[in-house]
């Protein structure tokens, strides 16, 4: 759709004409008419915030693992041996194991159940697991919570860019996906 006239002509096309409309045509019409343009921005802003929340969840462990109080209270608690590096590595990598499994499992469910429910379930699982990890008293509990947070992040990542691609008008698809991915 290059002009509003083309969008209007497509919008007014009578049923049974030779020009068939696709989903992209409907998104282009909604975008070009301008009445729903703020909804596009709100949707993609929300998807970008979801993406930035997941990135924060992944990278926050770098700061926590380097803090001396974390080493004393979590990594040393309940053990006689000093394998701080092994326990820290297990905590840091458990989220990536969860992301792998979560992405594979929820990718298929997102196709079957819908991207929005998959995205919301992933965000809920990530948030509750992150809160539980903040209250963990041992490295084993924190590792488990981080694994479940990874499952949630995998669910979010498997549906986030695809949902952004499906919801954006074809003329501006690259721009909207860049907005979501840039958060």
mmCIF file of C-alpha atoms in Angstrom:
data_model
loop_
_atom_site.group_PDB
_atom_site.id
_atom_site.type_symbol
_atom_site.label_atom_id
_atom_site.label_comp_id
_atom_site.label_asym_id
_atom_site.label_seq_id
_atom_site.Cartn_x
_atom_site.Cartn_y
_atom_site.Cartn_z
ATOM 1 C CA UNK A 1 0.000 0.000 0.000
ATOM 2 C CA UNK A 2 1.747 3.110 -1.183
ATOM 3 C CA UNK A 3 -1.061 5.609 -0.862
ATOM 4 C CA UNK A 4 -4.191 6.104 1.155
ATOM 5 C CA UNK A 5 -6.156 5.882 -2.087
ATOM 6 C CA UNK A 6 -4.991 2.307 -2.627
ATOM 7 C CA UNK A 7 -5.909 1.454 0.957
ATOM 8 C CA UNK A 8 -9.349 2.982 0.490
ATOM 9 C CA UNK A 9 -9.862 1.140 -2.793
ATOM 10 C CA UNK A 10 -8.877 -2.146 -1.199
ATOM 11 C CA UNK A 11 -11.032 -1.396 1.818
ATOM 12 C CA UNK A 12 -14.035 -0.687 -0.401
ATOM 13 C CA UNK A 13 -13.515 -3.695 -2.693
ATOM 14 C CA UNK A 14 -16.731 -5.637 -3.056
ATOM 15 C CA UNK A 15 -16.844 -9.313 -2.167
ATOM 16 C CA UNK A 16 -16.412 -11.565 -5.162
ATOM 17 C CA UNK A 17 -13.966 -9.315 -6.978
ATOM 18 C CA UNK A 18 -10.801 -10.761 -8.422
ATOM 19 C CA UNK A 19 -8.545 -8.917 -5.948
ATOM 20 C CA UNK A 20 -8.257 -11.044 -2.832
ATOM 21 C CA UNK A 21 -7.179 -9.523 0.458
ATOM 22 C CA UNK A 22 -4.626 -10.935 2.844
ATOM 23 C CA UNK A 23 -4.108 -10.319 6.531
ATOM 24 C CA UNK A 24 -1.330 -7.912 5.589
ATOM 25 C CA UNK A 25 -3.848 -5.889 3.596
ATOM 26 C CA UNK A 26 -6.047 -5.480 6.673
ATOM 27 C CA UNK A 27 -3.076 -4.374 8.794
ATOM 28 C CA UNK A 28 -2.031 -1.913 6.094
ATOM 29 C CA UNK A 29 -5.548 -0.476 5.952
ATOM 30 C CA UNK A 30 -5.683 -0.085 9.729
ATOM 31 C CA UNK A 31 -2.277 1.568 9.755
ATOM 32 C CA UNK A 32 -2.869 3.879 6.780
ATOM 33 C CA UNK A 33 -6.246 5.126 8.027
ATOM 34 C CA UNK A 34 -4.437 6.451 11.064
ATOM 35 C CA UNK A 35 -7.239 5.883 13.555
ATOM 36 C CA UNK A 36 -5.501 2.878 15.095
ATOM 37 C CA UNK A 37 -1.888 3.970 14.659
ATOM 38 C CA UNK A 38 -1.436 4.655 18.382
ATOM 39 C CA UNK A 39 -2.533 1.068 19.060
ATOM 40 C CA UNK A 40 0.317 -0.203 16.897
ATOM 41 C CA UNK A 41 2.783 1.874 18.906
ATOM 42 C CA UNK A 42 1.290 0.700 22.208
ATOM 43 C CA UNK A 43 1.454 -2.952 21.163
ATOM 44 C CA UNK A 44 5.051 -2.702 20.015
ATOM 45 C CA UNK A 45 6.088 -0.675 23.047
ATOM 46 C CA UNK A 46 4.635 -3.436 25.243
ATOM 47 C CA UNK A 47 6.499 -6.106 23.275
ATOM 48 C CA UNK A 48 9.718 -4.104 23.588
ATOM 49 C CA UNK A 49 9.301 -3.773 27.346
ATOM 50 C CA UNK A 50 8.734 -7.537 27.577
ATOM 51 C CA UNK A 51 11.947 -8.067 25.632
ATOM 52 C CA UNK A 52 13.923 -5.726 27.883
ATOM 53 C CA UNK A 53 12.581 -7.436 31.005
ATOM 54 C CA UNK A 54 13.881 -10.764 29.777
ATOM 55 C CA UNK A 55 17.269 -9.289 28.943
ATOM 56 C CA UNK A 56 17.479 -7.800 32.424
ATOM 57 C CA UNK A 57 16.613 -11.141 34.010
ATOM 58 C CA UNK A 58 19.401 -12.839 32.091
ATOM 59 C CA UNK A 59 22.106 -10.275 32.792
ATOM 60 C CA UNK A 60 21.334 -9.410 36.419
ATOM 61 C CA UNK A 61 23.167 -12.498 37.689
ATOM 62 C CA UNK A 62 26.496 -11.024 36.583
ATOM 63 C CA UNK A 63 26.183 -8.322 39.207
ATOM 64 C CA UNK A 64 24.829 -10.585 41.905
ATOM 65 C CA UNK A 65 27.501 -13.271 41.498
ATOM 66 C CA UNK A 66 30.282 -10.718 41.857
ATOM 67 C CA UNK A 67 28.996 -9.327 45.150
ATOM 68 C CA UNK A 68 30.967 -10.541 48.225
ATOM 69 C CA UNK A 69 27.830 -10.799 50.379
ATOM 70 C CA UNK A 70 26.252 -13.206 47.881
ATOM 71 C CA UNK A 71 29.343 -15.412 48.102
ATOM 72 C CA UNK A 72 29.151 -15.492 51.887
ATOM 73 C CA UNK A 73 25.414 -15.960 52.320
ATOM 74 C CA UNK A 74 24.375 -18.126 49.358
ATOM 75 C CA UNK A 75 27.363 -19.894 47.833
ATOM 76 C CA UNK A 76 28.950 -20.944 51.154
ATOM 77 C CA UNK A 77 25.740 -21.753 53.010
ATOM 78 C CA UNK A 78 25.361 -25.367 54.122
ATOM 79 C CA UNK A 79 28.562 -26.730 52.607
ATOM 80 C CA UNK A 80 32.011 -27.509 53.911
ATOM 81 C CA UNK A 81 33.797 -27.519 50.562
ATOM 82 C CA UNK A 82 34.690 -24.363 48.707
ATOM 83 C CA UNK A 83 33.408 -24.816 45.150
ATOM 84 C CA UNK A 84 32.220 -21.260 44.626
ATOM 85 C CA UNK A 85 32.987 -21.280 40.928
ATOM 86 C CA UNK A 86 31.007 -24.471 40.289
ATOM 87 C CA UNK A 87 27.955 -23.286 42.213
ATOM 88 C CA UNK A 88 28.102 -19.849 40.629
ATOM 89 C CA UNK A 89 28.419 -21.383 37.160
ATOM 90 C CA UNK A 90 25.437 -23.654 37.841
ATOM 91 C CA UNK A 91 23.312 -20.678 38.912
ATOM 92 C CA UNK A 92 24.384 -18.582 35.932
ATOM 93 C CA UNK A 93 23.898 -21.340 33.340
ATOM 94 C CA UNK A 94 20.626 -22.784 34.640
ATOM 95 C CA UNK A 95 18.689 -19.955 33.020
ATOM 96 C CA UNK A 96 20.139 -20.846 29.605
ATOM 97 C CA UNK A 97 19.154 -24.510 30.020
ATOM 98 C CA UNK A 98 15.621 -23.358 30.832
ATOM 99 C CA UNK A 99 15.593 -21.045 27.823
ATOM 100 C CA UNK A 100 16.582 -23.904 25.520
ATOM 101 C CA UNK A 101 13.862 -26.220 26.776
ATOM 102 C CA UNK A 102 11.278 -23.441 27.084
ATOM 103 C CA UNK A 103 11.901 -22.171 23.572
ATOM 104 C CA UNK A 104 11.598 -25.602 21.993
ATOM 105 C CA UNK A 105 8.483 -26.631 23.916
ATOM 106 C CA UNK A 106 6.594 -23.354 23.731
ATOM 107 C CA UNK A 107 7.403 -22.714 20.071
ATOM 108 C CA UNK A 108 5.086 -25.561 19.116
ATOM 109 C CA UNK A 109 2.484 -24.517 21.685
ATOM 110 C CA UNK A 110 2.578 -20.952 20.397
ATOM 111 C CA UNK A 111 1.629 -22.202 16.948
ATOM 112 C CA UNK A 112 -1.216 -24.262 18.361
ATOM 113 C CA UNK A 113 -2.560 -22.137 21.234
ATOM 114 C CA UNK A 114 -1.663 -18.666 20.018
ATOM 115 C CA UNK A 115 1.252 -16.324 20.539
ATOM 116 C CA UNK A 116 -0.440 -13.986 22.990
ATOM 117 C CA UNK A 117 -1.345 -16.654 25.594
ATOM 118 C CA UNK A 118 2.134 -18.155 25.233
ATOM 119 C CA UNK A 119 3.730 -14.741 25.696
ATOM 120 C CA UNK A 120 1.634 -13.934 28.761
ATOM 121 C CA UNK A 121 2.272 -17.347 30.340
ATOM 122 C CA UNK A 122 6.012 -16.904 29.770
ATOM 123 C CA UNK A 123 5.989 -13.441 31.321
ATOM 124 C CA UNK A 124 4.065 -14.739 34.342
ATOM 125 C CA UNK A 125 6.439 -17.684 34.821
ATOM 126 C CA UNK A 126 9.470 -15.424 34.453
ATOM 127 C CA UNK A 127 8.126 -12.883 36.962
ATOM 128 C CA UNK A 128 7.132 -15.433 39.612
ATOM 129 C CA UNK A 129 10.393 -17.345 39.237
ATOM 130 C CA UNK A 130 12.396 -14.131 39.496
ATOM 131 C CA UNK A 131 10.590 -13.180 42.699
ATOM 132 C CA UNK A 132 11.144 -16.672 44.103
ATOM 133 C CA UNK A 133 14.845 -16.503 43.171
ATOM 134 C CA UNK A 134 15.185 -13.225 45.043
ATOM 135 C CA UNK A 135 14.036 -14.985 48.203
ATOM 136 C CA UNK A 136 16.147 -18.144 47.737
ATOM 137 C CA UNK A 137 18.231 -19.127 50.738
ATOM 138 C CA UNK A 138 20.530 -21.657 49.058
ATOM 139 C CA UNK A 139 22.324 -22.023 45.747
ATOM 140 C CA UNK A 140 20.262 -25.110 44.843
ATOM 141 C CA UNK A 141 16.943 -23.290 45.291
ATOM 142 C CA UNK A 142 18.241 -20.310 43.343
ATOM 143 C CA UNK A 143 19.420 -22.596 40.547
ATOM 144 C CA UNK A 144 15.942 -24.164 40.315
ATOM 145 C CA UNK A 145 14.234 -20.771 40.301
ATOM 146 C CA UNK A 146 16.570 -19.527 37.596
ATOM 147 C CA UNK A 147 15.815 -22.632 35.515
ATOM 148 C CA UNK A 148 12.082 -21.911 35.690
ATOM 149 C CA UNK A 149 12.751 -18.262 34.859
ATOM 150 C CA UNK A 150 14.599 -19.565 31.800
ATOM 151 C CA UNK A 151 11.539 -21.601 30.815
ATOM 152 C CA UNK A 152 9.520 -18.381 30.935
ATOM 153 C CA UNK A 153 12.107 -16.457 28.925
ATOM 154 C CA UNK A 154 12.153 -19.225 26.321
ATOM 155 C CA UNK A 155 8.366 -18.928 26.033
ATOM 156 C CA UNK A 156 8.614 -15.168 25.615
ATOM 157 C CA UNK A 157 11.424 -15.231 23.068
ATOM 158 C CA UNK A 158 9.797 -17.936 20.961
ATOM 159 C CA UNK A 159 6.673 -15.840 20.486
ATOM 160 C CA UNK A 160 7.848 -12.231 20.809
ATOM 161 C CA UNK A 161 9.453 -11.569 17.418
ATOM 162 C CA UNK A 162 6.953 -13.776 15.613
ATOM 163 C CA UNK A 163 4.066 -11.890 17.201
ATOM 164 C CA UNK A 164 5.680 -8.585 16.269
ATOM 165 C CA UNK A 165 6.080 -9.806 12.704
ATOM 166 C CA UNK A 166 2.488 -10.996 12.487
ATOM 167 C CA UNK A 167 0.985 -7.801 13.920
ATOM 168 C CA UNK A 168 2.938 -5.229 11.941
ATOM 169 C CA UNK A 169 1.859 -3.868 8.573
ATOM 170 C CA UNK A 170 4.001 -5.301 5.784
ATOM 171 C CA UNK A 171 5.233 -1.888 4.661
ATOM 172 C CA UNK A 172 6.669 -1.109 8.121
ATOM 173 C CA UNK A 173 7.415 -4.650 9.350
ATOM 174 C CA UNK A 174 11.188 -4.232 9.533
ATOM 175 C CA UNK A 175 10.882 -0.996 11.482
ATOM 176 C CA UNK A 176 8.518 -2.467 14.082
ATOM 177 C CA UNK A 177 10.600 -5.624 14.567
ATOM 178 C CA UNK A 178 13.685 -3.425 15.030
ATOM 179 C CA UNK A 179 11.802 -1.394 17.665
ATOM 180 C CA UNK A 180 10.909 -4.569 19.587
ATOM 181 C CA UNK A 181 14.369 -6.116 19.253
ATOM 182 C CA UNK A 182 16.137 -2.887 20.185
ATOM 183 C CA UNK A 183 14.756 -2.715 23.698
#
